[in-house]
Amino acid sequence: MSGDDKFDAIIIGAGPAGSACAYTLAKAGKSVLMIERGNTPGSKNVTGGRLYSYALDLLEPGLWEEAALERKVTHEQIMMLSKEQSVKIDYSNPAYNLEGQIPHSFTVLRAVFDEWLAGKAEEMGAMVACGILVDDLIEENGRIVGVKAGEDDMYADVVIAADGVNSFIAQKAGVFGDLEASTLGVGVKEIIELPAKTIEERFNLKDGEGTALLILGCTEGIHGGGFLYTNKESISLGCVFTPTEAAENGRQIHDIFQDMKMHPAILPLLEGGQTVEYGAHLVREEGFRGIPQKLYKEGLLVIGEAAGFVINVGYSIRGIDLAIVSGIAAAQAIISGKAPGPAYMEQLASLKLLPSMKAVDRYFDLLEIHRLYSTYPNIATDVFHLLFTVDGNEPPNVKKEMLKILKENNLSVWQLMKDGIRGVKSI
Ligand SMILES: Cc1cc2nc3c(=O)[nH]c(=O)nc-3n(C[C@H](O)[C@H](O)[C@H](O)COP(=O)(O)OP(=O)(O)OC[C@H]3O[C@@H](n4cnc5c(N)ncnc54)[C@H](O)[C@@H]3O)c2cc1C
């Protein structure tokens, strides 16, 4: 792929950020080359995953109706685990899925979704080149003018780094420094195939409906949590946690995941299933506070997770929708004909991406409370055990027993109050 052709834009990475950007630019008549290292878009990507649909509608109203999506999420669940017990909260809201309106969110399989979205960009006229690794940027007089891939040099008015977490392109350009391991989570995930009917019976779902389940207390006290999403004919099960803490605890990521899988509340959900995919991936954990003031350099814009756009508030994780929105923001900045860098930052604000990240920034402090990852799930299951046990003996004094539970879990009432206040302040 050598030649003197110059593109309006070269996009590095065909994840949702890159494809949304390519789609919007190509639709506006710009010449776009999107380069993806995987043999197909999505082949290297790992997500929980759930996609909040508003982002697809922002890309193109009505596009979601033909999108490669799995199930619309009708059940939001949070589960807390202790060694053998579990407590589950189930939230459902018909307003999320009203007839004739775009459903609130969908489960997705990235290999399928990413390939579909890149295909849509291609339909709009973008050129998608897969199986090519971008090795370097080409810089002339302090401006990025193109990319290098193997022996090939390719040129464009603007280069867009959409290469995901730990973006080596953003680092090369000096937009980000080296990322610290403590600011990243590592996620492991399995896709387990099951017939649609079994999934629907097991999770109490109607045809096309889905569950998004987040799990606390499955990481042995390490900062992080688990997830389970129902797809059409499979389940995505995984967990994300801080790799440095796992190493400090001398624990293998695979073992922690395996223990979660074997938990009596999880295993029956997977019974009879066949594992068809196993993957691991990093994810940004710092949120707004990890994002530099400037996400561009002359001739270069940084979008999606490469720019740090992930929101983790404990009960949900958002990266795909933000990736799509930032791709649109970058494209609109370029189309506007203004200086792309500052225009991109303006678009990120007007499309409410940066304000949204800022608004939930303090959740980071809440999620820093380590007791969330084992003490509180243990206490929750102990309290439910106390409330639900009927054995013919005189029922215990609940207040006295609750204080005993706190003590057994090495938590004072004062500490509980302090965490409560910190929690309220964080949200
Ligand atoms: C375990 C886990 C669970 C998650 N769950 C969710 C969820 O449920 N919902 C949600 O919204 N988000 C979730 N996320 C976050 C979400 O996956 C990411 O935020 C999102 O994928 C970012 O999209 P992106 O397009 O910016 O980057 P990516 O999807 O990472 O795409 C980057 C692309 O660039 C390509 N690439 C990289 N380097 C090069 C190169 N040098 N040359 C060419 N190509 C290159 C890659 O192959 C890849 O295709 C999860 C993440 C993990 C790890």
Short mmCIF file of C-alpha atoms and ligand atoms in Angstrom, two decimals:
data_model
loop_
_atom_site.label_atom_id
_atom_site.label_comp_id
_atom_site.label_asym_id
_atom_site.label_seq_id
_atom_site.Cartn_x
_atom_site.Cartn_y
_atom_site.Cartn_z
CA MET A 1 0.00 0.00 0.00
CA SER A 2 2.48 2.62 -1.01
CA GLY A 3 1.82 5.58 -3.23
CA ASP A 4 1.72 9.31 -3.33
CA ASP A 5 -2.01 9.53 -2.65
CA LYS A 6 -2.86 11.81 0.23
CA PHE A 7 -6.03 11.20 2.20
CA ASP A 8 -8.12 13.78 3.99
CA ALA A 9 -7.81 11.55 7.05
CA ILE A 10 -6.05 8.38 8.13
CA ILE A 11 -7.58 6.60 11.10
CA ILE A 12 -5.52 4.12 13.11
CA GLY A 13 -7.75 1.39 14.54
CA ALA A 14 -11.16 0.11 13.44
CA GLY A 15 -12.79 -0.10 16.86
CA PRO A 16 -16.04 1.80 17.48
CA ALA A 17 -14.16 5.13 17.76
CA GLY A 18 -12.34 4.71 14.46
CA SER A 19 -15.35 3.39 12.56
CA ALA A 20 -17.71 6.10 13.85
CA CYS A 21 -15.17 8.71 12.78
CA ALA A 22 -14.63 7.08 9.38
CA TYR A 23 -18.38 6.80 8.83
CA THR A 24 -19.02 10.48 9.59
CA LEU A 25 -16.08 11.73 7.53
CA ALA A 26 -16.81 9.52 4.53
CA LYS A 27 -20.49 10.49 4.65
CA ALA A 28 -19.39 14.14 4.36
CA GLY A 29 -17.38 13.26 1.24
CA LYS A 30 -13.91 13.14 2.81
CA SER A 31 -11.36 10.60 1.61
CA VAL A 32 -10.63 8.28 4.53
CA LEU A 33 -8.25 5.40 5.09
CA MET A 34 -8.85 3.34 8.24
CA ILE A 35 -6.05 0.93 9.15
CA GLU A 36 -6.66 -2.03 11.46
CA ARG A 37 -4.01 -4.45 12.70
CA GLY A 38 -6.48 -7.32 13.21
CA ASN A 39 -7.44 -9.49 10.26
CA THR A 40 -10.98 -8.23 10.71
CA PRO A 41 -12.27 -5.26 12.76
CA GLY A 42 -13.08 -6.45 16.26
CA SER A 43 -10.99 -9.60 16.04
CA LYS A 44 -8.64 -8.25 18.71
CA ASN A 45 -11.22 -6.52 20.89
CA VAL A 46 -12.65 -7.55 24.25
CA THR A 47 -15.64 -5.93 25.91
CA GLY A 48 -18.23 -6.93 28.51
CA GLY A 49 -20.30 -5.86 26.72
CA ARG A 50 -23.13 -3.55 26.57
CA LEU A 51 -23.65 -0.58 24.32
CA TYR A 52 -25.79 2.41 25.28
CA SER A 53 -27.78 3.00 22.13
CA TYR A 54 -27.99 6.82 22.13
CA ALA A 55 -24.48 6.83 20.64
CA LEU A 56 -25.57 4.85 17.58
CA ASP A 57 -28.49 7.20 17.09
CA LEU A 58 -26.11 10.14 17.25
CA LEU A 59 -24.07 8.55 14.50
CA GLU A 60 -27.14 8.05 12.32
CA PRO A 61 -30.74 8.11 13.48
CA GLY A 62 -32.35 4.72 12.98
CA LEU A 63 -29.03 2.96 12.30
CA TRP A 64 -29.55 0.77 15.38
CA GLU A 65 -32.41 -1.03 13.63
CA GLU A 66 -29.98 -2.74 11.26
CA ALA A 67 -27.05 -2.90 13.68
CA ALA A 68 -25.37 -6.17 14.66
CA LEU A 69 -26.67 -6.15 18.24
CA GLU A 70 -27.48 -9.08 20.53
CA ARG A 71 -30.31 -8.47 23.03
CA LYS A 72 -31.93 -5.29 24.32
CA VAL A 73 -31.18 -5.03 28.04
CA THR A 74 -34.37 -5.33 30.06
CA HIS A 75 -32.84 -6.42 33.38
CA GLU A 76 -30.12 -4.52 35.20
CA GLN A 77 -28.72 -6.61 38.03
CA ILE A 78 -26.11 -6.25 40.72
CA MET A 79 -24.96 -9.33 42.59
CA MET A 80 -22.84 -9.45 45.73
CA LEU A 81 -20.95 -12.62 46.48
CA SER A 82 -19.34 -14.00 49.60
CA LYS A 83 -17.72 -17.41 49.70
CA GLU A 84 -20.88 -19.42 49.06
CA GLN A 85 -23.75 -16.99 49.41
CA SER A 86 -25.12 -14.29 47.11
CA VAL A 87 -27.47 -11.32 47.15
CA LYS A 88 -28.94 -10.05 43.88
CA ILE A 89 -30.72 -6.79 43.10
CA ASP A 90 -32.77 -6.75 39.90
CA TYR A 91 -33.91 -3.50 38.33
CA SER A 92 -36.18 -3.29 35.32
CA ASN A 93 -37.88 -0.29 33.79
CA PRO A 94 -40.33 -0.57 30.88
CA ALA A 95 -39.55 3.09 30.03
CA TYR A 96 -36.13 1.93 28.81
CA ASN A 97 -37.76 -0.13 26.12
CA LEU A 98 -40.92 1.57 24.91
CA GLU A 99 -42.56 0.35 21.72
CA GLY A 100 -41.45 2.42 18.72
CA GLN A 101 -38.47 3.97 20.53
CA ILE A 102 -34.80 3.10 20.51
CA PRO A 103 -34.11 0.67 23.38
CA HIS A 104 -31.86 2.10 26.09
CA SER A 105 -29.00 -0.38 25.68
CA PHE A 106 -28.00 -3.61 23.99
CA THR A 107 -25.61 -6.44 24.65
CA VAL A 108 -22.99 -6.77 21.92
CA LEU A 109 -20.33 -9.16 20.70
CA ARG A 110 -17.41 -7.05 19.56
CA ALA A 111 -16.14 -9.29 16.78
CA VAL A 112 -19.58 -9.04 15.19
CA PHE A 113 -20.42 -5.43 16.06
CA ASP A 114 -17.05 -3.92 15.08
CA GLU A 115 -17.04 -5.70 11.73
CA TRP A 116 -20.55 -4.45 11.03
CA LEU A 117 -19.73 -0.83 11.98
CA ALA A 118 -16.52 -0.79 9.91
CA GLY A 119 -18.61 -2.21 7.04
CA LYS A 120 -21.01 0.72 7.36
CA ALA A 121 -18.07 3.14 7.16
CA GLU A 122 -16.92 1.29 4.05
CA GLU A 123 -20.41 1.60 2.54
CA MET A 124 -20.11 5.37 3.06
CA GLY A 125 -16.90 5.32 1.03
CA ALA A 126 -14.13 4.89 3.62
CA MET A 127 -11.26 2.57 2.70
CA VAL A 128 -10.70 -0.08 5.37
CA ALA A 129 -7.33 -1.85 5.35
CA CYS A 130 -7.08 -4.80 7.76
CA GLY A 131 -4.11 -6.90 8.86
CA ILE A 132 -1.80 -3.85 8.88
CA LEU A 133 -0.02 -2.57 11.96
CA VAL A 134 0.80 1.12 12.05
CA ASP A 135 4.36 1.29 13.42
CA ASP A 136 4.99 5.00 13.56
CA LEU A 137 3.87 8.52 12.77
CA ILE A 138 5.47 10.70 10.12
CA GLU A 139 6.27 14.14 11.43
CA GLU A 140 7.42 17.15 9.42
CA ASN A 141 8.27 20.46 11.09
CA GLY A 142 6.42 19.52 14.25
CA ARG A 143 3.26 18.46 12.38
CA ILE A 144 1.99 14.90 11.93
CA VAL A 145 1.56 14.33 8.21
CA GLY A 146 1.15 10.58 7.90
CA VAL A 147 1.81 7.08 9.20
CA LYS A 148 4.30 4.32 8.62
CA ALA A 149 3.26 0.69 8.36
CA GLY A 150 6.11 -1.66 7.52
CA GLU A 151 7.70 -0.38 4.33
CA ASP A 152 4.78 1.89 3.51
CA ASP A 153 4.39 5.60 4.15
CA MET A 154 0.87 7.02 3.90
CA TYR A 155 -0.03 10.70 4.08
CA ALA A 156 -3.09 12.65 5.21
CA ASP A 157 -4.17 16.14 6.27
CA VAL A 158 -5.04 14.69 9.64
CA VAL A 159 -4.21 11.43 11.42
CA ILE A 160 -6.60 10.08 14.02
CA ALA A 161 -5.35 7.81 16.78
CA ALA A 162 -8.21 5.40 17.51
CA ASP A 163 -5.91 2.59 18.62
CA GLY A 164 -7.53 1.97 21.99
CA VAL A 165 -6.21 1.59 25.51
CA ASN A 166 -2.49 2.13 26.00
CA SER A 167 -2.33 4.00 22.69
CA PHE A 168 1.19 3.80 21.49
CA ILE A 169 0.35 6.45 18.85
CA ALA A 170 -0.82 8.99 21.47
CA GLN A 171 2.34 8.27 23.46
CA LYS A 172 4.56 8.64 20.38
CA ALA A 173 2.95 12.00 19.68
CA GLY A 174 3.53 13.08 23.28
CA VAL A 175 -0.19 13.52 24.06
CA PHE A 176 0.06 10.92 26.83
CA GLY A 177 3.07 9.79 28.82
CA ASP A 178 3.60 6.18 29.88
CA LEU A 179 0.52 4.79 31.61
CA GLU A 180 0.95 3.51 35.14
CA ALA A 181 -0.22 -0.04 35.78
CA SER A 182 -2.28 1.17 38.75
CA THR A 183 -4.41 3.31 36.40
CA LEU A 184 -5.40 0.31 34.31
CA GLY A 185 -7.62 -2.66 34.90
CA VAL A 186 -7.15 -6.01 33.27
CA GLY A 187 -10.23 -7.81 32.05
CA VAL A 188 -10.62 -11.51 31.32
CA LYS A 189 -13.66 -12.81 29.55
CA GLU A 190 -15.18 -15.98 28.22
CA ILE A 191 -17.97 -16.37 25.71
CA ILE A 192 -20.04 -19.41 26.58
CA GLU A 193 -22.51 -20.68 24.00
CA LEU A 194 -25.97 -21.73 25.09
CA PRO A 195 -29.24 -22.11 23.15
CA ALA A 196 -31.39 -18.96 23.11
CA LYS A 197 -34.26 -20.85 24.78
CA THR A 198 -32.04 -21.94 27.68
CA ILE A 199 -30.81 -18.37 28.20
CA GLU A 200 -34.35 -17.04 28.17
CA GLU A 201 -35.59 -19.65 30.66
CA ARG A 202 -32.58 -19.29 32.95
CA PHE A 203 -32.69 -15.51 33.08
CA ASN A 204 -36.45 -15.15 32.88
CA LEU A 205 -36.34 -13.25 29.59
CA LYS A 206 -38.65 -12.99 26.61
CA ASP A 207 -37.38 -13.38 23.05
CA GLY A 208 -34.84 -10.63 22.30
CA GLU A 209 -34.59 -9.44 25.92
CA GLY A 210 -31.33 -9.46 27.82
CA THR A 211 -29.68 -9.17 31.22
CA ALA A 212 -26.71 -7.06 32.27
CA LEU A 213 -25.36 -8.39 35.56
CA LEU A 214 -22.51 -6.77 37.50
CA ILE A 215 -20.86 -8.72 40.29
CA LEU A 216 -19.13 -7.47 43.44
CA GLY A 217 -17.17 -9.61 45.83
CA CYS A 218 -15.66 -11.96 43.26
CA THR A 219 -12.14 -10.50 43.18
CA GLU A 220 -10.82 -11.58 46.60
CA GLY A 221 -10.84 -8.01 47.86
CA ILE A 222 -8.93 -6.68 44.88
CA HIS A 223 -10.28 -3.45 43.32
CA GLY A 224 -12.60 -4.68 40.57
CA GLY A 225 -15.67 -6.72 39.77
CA GLY A 226 -17.29 -9.21 37.47
CA PHE A 227 -19.87 -9.04 34.71
CA LEU A 228 -22.27 -11.31 32.91
CA TYR A 229 -24.17 -10.31 29.78
CA THR A 230 -26.69 -12.43 27.90
CA ASN A 231 -26.24 -12.45 24.13
CA LYS A 232 -28.56 -14.07 21.58
CA GLU A 233 -27.03 -17.52 21.91
CA SER A 234 -24.20 -17.05 24.34
CA ILE A 235 -23.20 -15.56 27.66
CA SER A 236 -20.29 -13.17 28.14
CA LEU A 237 -18.75 -13.72 31.55
CA GLY A 238 -15.69 -11.91 32.83
CA CYS A 239 -14.06 -9.83 35.49
CA VAL A 240 -11.88 -6.74 35.56
CA PHE A 241 -9.44 -5.81 38.30
CA THR A 242 -6.21 -4.00 39.07
CA PRO A 243 -3.31 -6.16 37.90
CA THR A 244 -0.82 -4.67 40.36
CA GLU A 245 -3.02 -5.65 43.31
CA ALA A 246 -3.45 -9.17 41.96
CA ALA A 247 0.34 -9.43 41.70
CA GLU A 248 0.78 -8.07 45.25
CA ASN A 249 -1.66 -10.72 46.48
CA GLY A 250 0.26 -13.38 44.53
CA ARG A 251 -2.87 -14.33 42.61
CA GLN A 252 -3.18 -15.33 38.98
CA ILE A 253 -5.87 -13.49 37.03
CA HIS A 254 -7.10 -16.76 35.55
CA ASP A 255 -7.53 -18.33 39.02
CA ILE A 256 -9.62 -15.46 40.34
CA PHE A 257 -11.83 -15.65 37.26
CA GLN A 258 -12.14 -19.41 37.59
CA ASP A 259 -13.21 -19.12 41.24
CA MET A 260 -15.90 -16.63 40.26
CA LYS A 261 -17.11 -19.01 37.57
CA MET A 262 -17.36 -21.85 40.08
CA HIS A 263 -19.37 -19.83 42.61
CA PRO A 264 -22.70 -21.55 43.41
CA ALA A 265 -24.61 -18.46 42.24
CA ILE A 266 -22.79 -18.30 38.87
CA LEU A 267 -22.12 -21.89 37.80
CA PRO A 268 -25.80 -22.90 37.33
CA LEU A 269 -26.22 -19.98 34.93
CA LEU A 270 -23.54 -21.47 32.67
CA GLU A 271 -24.44 -25.13 32.97
CA GLY A 272 -24.34 -27.05 29.70
CA GLY A 273 -22.61 -24.16 27.94
CA GLN A 274 -19.60 -24.46 25.69
CA THR A 275 -16.71 -21.98 25.96
CA VAL A 276 -15.98 -20.68 22.46
CA GLU A 277 -13.74 -17.71 23.20
CA TYR A 278 -11.36 -16.65 25.94
CA GLY A 279 -9.70 -13.24 25.91
CA ALA A 280 -7.99 -10.64 28.04
CA HIS A 281 -7.67 -6.90 27.58
CA LEU A 282 -6.66 -3.78 29.43
CA VAL A 283 -9.15 -1.05 30.30
CA ARG A 284 -8.61 2.54 31.46
CA GLU A 285 -9.75 3.08 35.04
CA GLU A 286 -8.89 6.68 35.84
CA GLY A 287 -11.80 8.42 34.15
CA PHE A 288 -11.80 12.19 33.79
CA ARG A 289 -8.79 12.79 36.03
CA GLY A 290 -6.58 10.76 33.68
CA ILE A 291 -7.34 12.82 30.58
CA PRO A 292 -4.84 15.48 29.48
CA GLN A 293 -6.09 19.01 28.75
CA LYS A 294 -5.20 18.70 25.10
CA LEU A 295 -6.06 15.60 23.08
CA TYR A 296 -4.37 16.69 19.90
CA LYS A 297 -1.19 17.80 18.30
CA GLU A 298 -0.86 19.56 14.99
CA GLY A 299 -2.11 17.06 12.40
CA LEU A 300 -3.27 14.50 15.02
CA LEU A 301 -6.42 13.89 17.04
CA VAL A 302 -6.75 11.23 19.73
CA ILE A 303 -10.16 9.57 20.15
CA GLY A 304 -11.90 6.75 22.01
CA GLU A 305 -10.11 4.83 24.71
CA ALA A 306 -6.79 6.06 23.30
CA ALA A 307 -7.91 9.40 24.76
CA GLY A 308 -8.91 7.76 28.06
CA PHE A 309 -12.66 7.90 27.42
CA VAL A 310 -14.02 5.25 29.77
CA ILE A 311 -16.49 5.76 32.59
CA ASN A 312 -16.53 3.15 35.32
CA VAL A 313 -19.03 3.95 38.04
CA GLY A 314 -19.12 0.48 39.56
CA TYR A 315 -22.66 -0.37 38.45
CA SER A 316 -21.90 0.28 34.79
CA ILE A 317 -18.93 0.62 32.49
CA ARG A 318 -19.06 2.84 29.42
CA GLY A 319 -16.41 2.92 26.77
CA ILE A 320 -18.05 1.94 23.47
CA ASP A 321 -20.62 4.75 23.48
CA LEU A 322 -17.93 7.31 24.40
CA ALA A 323 -15.68 5.92 21.66
CA ILE A 324 -18.47 6.43 19.10
CA VAL A 325 -19.27 9.95 20.35
CA SER A 326 -15.61 10.98 20.28
CA GLY A 327 -15.26 9.59 16.74
CA ILE A 328 -18.20 11.75 15.68
CA ALA A 329 -16.70 14.76 17.53
CA ALA A 330 -13.37 14.40 15.73
CA ALA A 331 -15.06 14.00 12.35
CA GLN A 332 -17.27 17.03 12.90
CA ALA A 333 -14.25 19.08 13.94
CA ILE A 334 -12.51 18.17 10.69
CA ILE A 335 -15.61 18.79 8.59
CA SER A 336 -16.08 22.21 10.23
CA GLY A 337 -12.96 23.47 8.46
CA LYS A 338 -11.72 25.15 11.67
CA ALA A 339 -8.38 24.24 13.29
CA PRO A 340 -9.16 20.56 14.02
CA GLY A 341 -7.54 20.30 17.47
CA PRO A 342 -9.39 23.11 19.28
CA ALA A 343 -12.59 22.35 17.28
CA TYR A 344 -12.38 18.73 18.48
CA MET A 345 -12.14 19.81 22.13
CA GLU A 346 -15.18 22.06 21.55
CA GLN A 347 -17.13 19.17 20.03
CA LEU A 348 -16.23 16.91 22.97
CA ALA A 349 -17.78 19.51 25.23
CA SER A 350 -20.86 20.21 23.11
CA LEU A 351 -21.59 16.49 22.60
CA LYS A 352 -21.42 16.28 26.43
CA LEU A 353 -18.63 13.75 26.49
CA LEU A 354 -16.15 15.63 28.65
CA PRO A 355 -18.89 17.12 30.88
CA SER A 356 -20.31 13.60 31.44
CA MET A 357 -16.91 12.28 32.43
CA LYS A 358 -16.35 15.22 34.74
CA ALA A 359 -19.77 14.79 36.36
CA VAL A 360 -18.94 11.27 37.57
CA ASP A 361 -15.29 11.90 38.35
CA ARG A 362 -15.79 11.57 42.10
CA TYR A 363 -17.03 7.99 41.74
CA PHE A 364 -13.36 7.22 41.44
CA ASP A 365 -13.00 8.04 45.16
CA LEU A 366 -15.92 5.76 46.00
CA LEU A 367 -14.41 2.89 44.03
CA GLU A 368 -11.15 3.38 45.91
CA ILE A 369 -12.83 2.07 49.07
CA HIS A 370 -11.39 -1.42 49.17
CA ARG A 371 -14.06 -2.71 51.52
CA LEU A 372 -16.45 -2.63 48.53
CA TYR A 373 -14.72 -5.64 47.08
CA SER A 374 -15.03 -8.11 49.93
CA THR A 375 -16.10 -6.68 53.32
CA TYR A 376 -19.39 -5.17 52.14
CA PRO A 377 -20.44 -8.13 49.96
CA ASN A 378 -19.67 -10.40 52.97
CA ILE A 379 -21.70 -8.19 55.28
CA ALA A 380 -24.60 -8.07 52.81
CA THR A 381 -24.84 -11.86 52.56
CA ASP A 382 -24.43 -12.24 56.36
CA VAL A 383 -27.28 -9.79 56.95
CA PHE A 384 -29.57 -11.60 54.49
CA HIS A 385 -28.64 -14.90 56.13
CA LEU A 386 -29.65 -13.41 59.48
CA LEU A 387 -32.95 -12.10 58.10
CA PHE A 388 -33.97 -15.17 56.12
CA THR A 389 -32.96 -18.00 58.46
CA VAL A 390 -35.90 -19.69 60.20
CA ASP A 391 -34.88 -22.77 62.16
CA GLY A 392 -37.41 -23.09 64.93
CA ASN A 393 -35.15 -21.39 67.46
CA GLU A 394 -36.02 -18.06 69.04
CA PRO A 395 -35.20 -15.37 66.39
CA PRO A 396 -32.10 -13.42 67.36
CA ASN A 397 -32.06 -9.74 68.23
CA VAL A 398 -31.40 -8.22 64.79
CA LYS A 399 -29.60 -5.10 66.04
CA LYS A 400 -27.28 -7.14 68.28
CA GLU A 401 -26.59 -9.65 65.51
CA MET A 402 -25.84 -6.91 62.99
CA LEU A 403 -23.24 -5.40 65.31
CA LYS A 404 -21.78 -8.89 65.66
CA ILE A 405 -21.64 -9.21 61.85
CA LEU A 406 -19.76 -5.91 61.61
CA LYS A 407 -17.31 -7.09 64.24
CA GLU A 408 -16.78 -10.44 62.54
CA ASN A 409 -15.99 -8.53 59.34
CA ASN A 410 -13.54 -6.24 61.19
CA LEU A 411 -15.64 -3.15 60.58
CA SER A 412 -16.55 -0.62 63.26
CA VAL A 413 -19.78 1.37 63.19
CA TRP A 414 -17.61 4.47 62.92
CA GLN A 415 -15.83 3.10 59.85
CA LEU A 416 -19.17 2.16 58.30
CA MET A 417 -20.41 5.71 58.82
CA LYS A 418 -17.21 7.16 57.41
CA ASP A 419 -17.52 5.02 54.27
CA GLY A 420 -21.18 6.03 53.99
CA ILE A 421 -20.30 9.72 54.14
CA ARG A 422 -17.48 9.23 51.64
CA GLY A 423 -19.87 7.34 49.38
CA VAL A 424 -22.51 10.06 49.52
CA LYS A 425 -19.87 12.74 48.84
CA SER A 426 -18.58 10.77 45.85
CA ILE A 427 -21.90 10.64 44.10
C1 LIG B 1 -13.22 -6.63 30.02
C2 LIG B 1 -13.78 -5.35 29.47
C3 LIG B 1 -15.15 -5.11 29.57
C4 LIG B 1 -15.68 -3.92 29.06
N1 LIG B 1 -17.03 -3.76 29.10
C5 LIG B 1 -17.58 -2.70 28.47
C6 LIG B 1 -19.00 -2.59 28.34
O1 LIG B 1 -19.75 -3.46 28.75
N2 LIG B 1 -19.50 -1.48 27.73
C7 LIG B 1 -18.70 -0.51 27.22
O2 LIG B 1 -19.23 0.47 26.68
N3 LIG B 1 -17.35 -0.60 27.31
C8 LIG B 1 -16.78 -1.67 27.89
N4 LIG B 1 -15.41 -1.79 27.93
C9 LIG B 1 -14.59 -0.70 27.38
C10 LIG B 1 -14.62 -0.74 25.84
O3 LIG B 1 -14.31 -2.04 25.39
C11 LIG B 1 -13.60 0.23 25.26
O4 LIG B 1 -13.67 1.45 25.93
C12 LIG B 1 -13.87 0.44 23.76
O5 LIG B 1 -13.64 -0.75 23.06
C13 LIG B 1 -12.96 1.53 23.20
O6 LIG B 1 -13.17 1.64 21.80
P1 LIG B 1 -12.03 2.22 20.85
O7 LIG B 1 -12.58 2.21 19.48
O8 LIG B 1 -11.54 3.49 21.41
O9 LIG B 1 -10.83 1.20 21.00
P2 LIG B 1 -10.77 -0.35 20.68
O10 LIG B 1 -12.12 -0.94 20.69
O11 LIG B 1 -9.75 -0.92 21.60
O12 LIG B 1 -10.24 -0.38 19.19
C14 LIG B 1 -8.92 -0.06 18.88
C15 LIG B 1 -8.58 -0.73 17.56
O13 LIG B 1 -7.30 -0.29 17.14
C16 LIG B 1 -6.58 -1.39 16.64
N5 LIG B 1 -5.16 -1.03 16.75
C17 LIG B 1 -4.44 -0.80 17.88
N6 LIG B 1 -3.19 -0.43 17.60
C18 LIG B 1 -3.10 -0.41 16.23
C19 LIG B 1 -2.05 -0.11 15.32
N7 LIG B 1 -0.85 0.29 15.77
N8 LIG B 1 -2.30 -0.23 14.00
C20 LIG B 1 -3.52 -0.62 13.54
N9 LIG B 1 -4.55 -0.91 14.36
C21 LIG B 1 -4.34 -0.80 15.68
C22 LIG B 1 -7.01 -2.54 17.53
O14 LIG B 1 -6.77 -3.80 16.93
C23 LIG B 1 -8.49 -2.24 17.70
O15 LIG B 1 -9.30 -2.83 16.73
C24 LIG B 1 -14.84 -2.96 28.45
C25 LIG B 1 -13.47 -3.20 28.37
C26 LIG B 1 -12.94 -4.39 28.85
C27 LIG B 1 -11.48 -4.65 28.69
#
